């Protein structure tokens, strides 16, 4: 067990190190952007004097290094700073919106991951026969359509024609879970259709790869049914690649939902980020970037750890 | 079915469809109408070279075709019904219940994700033959019958936690657990070291006799099958050559081909005596990988011009590492190599071109040692061009000359490795090594991947070339029969040390050290009752101690 703990500790500390590196990248990246927030706030009415005053007021004249460390210091105590354009607390604003984004991602994941794996298993079971071809063709078609197009198609059919789900995914804190689920159903389905094909195809490929192994023949010659062979003997050895692609898609569900949030007017992180990028509100962009990076690194770290745990050679050393 | 033969192959025909890219699918026949019967509790040995169709026939008794293999004709009656006519659910019903399978590599045949015990009892539970606790009880009994260590707890381990020989026995336990009528053993000891093979062989034989199960035992090694089979069928290119009781096949074979198999390794090689100065002298070599793994510990051997030093040992004994040290791929931590009386630079990268040319190598897998996209002519021509700068017309002539030396036709030069047989590929590798006009060739298990008769041809060629070119061989092998055939001096390696070293006559004559004794007595001999004799004498020895 100690070997596994050591490996996990290694992954975690690497993840933290990586996050530091990313924080530097984000900070440097936003510094070298042309123009600054003072210019964008003042817009047409900017005079050199106004600009100088506003910059002084916003602390933009401090050296970059000291601004970086005061920003980093704030993050450690949960303070992401103040939005320059609205003067609101970024941590609070992000808190609510991150919750919404995570909720949407979770609903999409709960729908898409089991379906993707099940479809992958079915495709393996009926390899090169019509169910396999049908699954491949439909998932490929759904991944080939741009997500805004899928979103509008779903709105048209389920929202407008059938009237099953609301076309605008409005959520507010007092909602019940059922109402909330109902509200996010269309964006969640859109996301599901987008990520399904990738996960399903990877599951199929990973399991087919394992199906070449000699122990699959052993299982077959024991008289096990095809599905039992796939489920019990192939899947446990294909977990590592499957987990990796699932985590990559989960990360996408969280950090890549901008378009879907805009289509469904969903109050999530993506909208928040886009709004503030256009206003050149650097602290908000930095904070969002850091949160996305943390989620991305965290999920990939989790994939690594699950891969380690799924390997019997590491779990049970000689 | 009227008679009481419980297994009956009738005119079995098996084929496959080759689908090579860019060519129309092509049907080939692997087995051309083989018939055989087996009584309850008897063991049938199937023997032949690769491509003889022996595994294919063995798997046909499970109505199974590996890969694209299909049973195209004939009948296989098992317990009174033709199993080739069963549908998939009924097939699943008899596989793992009436017939079980033990594969060549148990290391690959066990699922790495599950504990041994769960896999051993899986078929038994699947077919509802016993309760879980009964099945586990039986598994532990079988572990004991197969002389596995800690039979009560070994099942809790994962496949990677036990050795290759133990896995092979666990796989036999897996096959025995559902109390089948028939077990198909497909080369169960081929991948094992010779000293492990004898233990596994004895364990399998014991288990067969206590459970009374019938078996089909597939192998390419006649000496092995002679120890376990009641009758033997000799196969060649998918056809039966000879079928009879084991005693008759071994002692009075009727067919020419069987006689060739029985008398294989008939090479007579008069031993040469060491001369005054060795060509290469390796002294007190210590080498290893990384900082803390020492593979070679104080090894000193000499190699004489035009002679063969056989380095023999089991896997992990350090014999291939010794070759890597000599080639300079792995510089030793300490010790010295003297070549023609002067010290040889330890690292390959620092050696002058002539030293590199003088030491050439031939590998075990000729397949992977050649670039599949180069013609044979390019492969053999490369060292000639590289070391001697010969090009064009002259290069072609030299390649043709080399092909003649290895007894292949000159038009072979325009062909690709994939078009050659295993033996031909190894000949090309020999030609490539020889083309550099070296003083030493390191042969790393060059015959282990080849069928006995083909291997024999390669050894004869090597000895012949040695006579003509006066080249020295460092011949690395785990096969003592090969060693006896070609060596002038022998180094027996065990756990990175020299267990025994000297001229062939000295090493192979008693008194032996313990390890050499074990090694020599483990090599299967082509006589009935050899296995019992060895096990009996070992038992007495250990009782005497």
CSV table of C-alpha atoms in Angstrom, one decimal, chain B residues 13-19 25-31 56 66-72:
chain,number,residue,atom,x,y,z
B,13,UNK,CA,-10.7,-30.4,-41.6
B,14,UNK,CA,-9.7,-27.0,-40.5
B,15,UNK,CA,-9.0,-23.9,-42.5
B,16,UNK,CA,-8.6,-20.2,-42.3
B,17,UNK,CA,-9.0,-17.2,-44.6
B,18,UNK,CA,-6.0,-15.0,-45.1
B,19,UNK,CA,-6.8,-11.3,-45.7
B,25,UNK,CA,-9.1,-13.1,-49.4
B,26,UNK,CA,-7.4,-16.5,-49.8
B,27,UNK,CA,-8.6,-19.7,-48.2
B,28,UNK,CA,-5.9,-22.0,-46.8
B,29,UNK,CA,-6.2,-25.4,-45.2
B,30,UNK,CA,-4.5,-26.0,-41.9
B,31,UNK,CA,-5.6,-29.5,-41.1
B,56,UNK,CA,-5.5,-26.2,-33.9
B,66,UNK,CA,-8.3,-19.2,-32.7
B,67,UNK,CA,-8.4,-15.9,-34.7
B,68,UNK,CA,-9.8,-16.5,-38.2
B,69,UNK,CA,-9.5,-20.3,-38.0
B,70,UNK,CA,-12.6,-22.2,-38.8
B,71,UNK,CA,-13.5,-25.9,-38.7
B,72,UNK,CA,-14.5,-26.6,-42.2
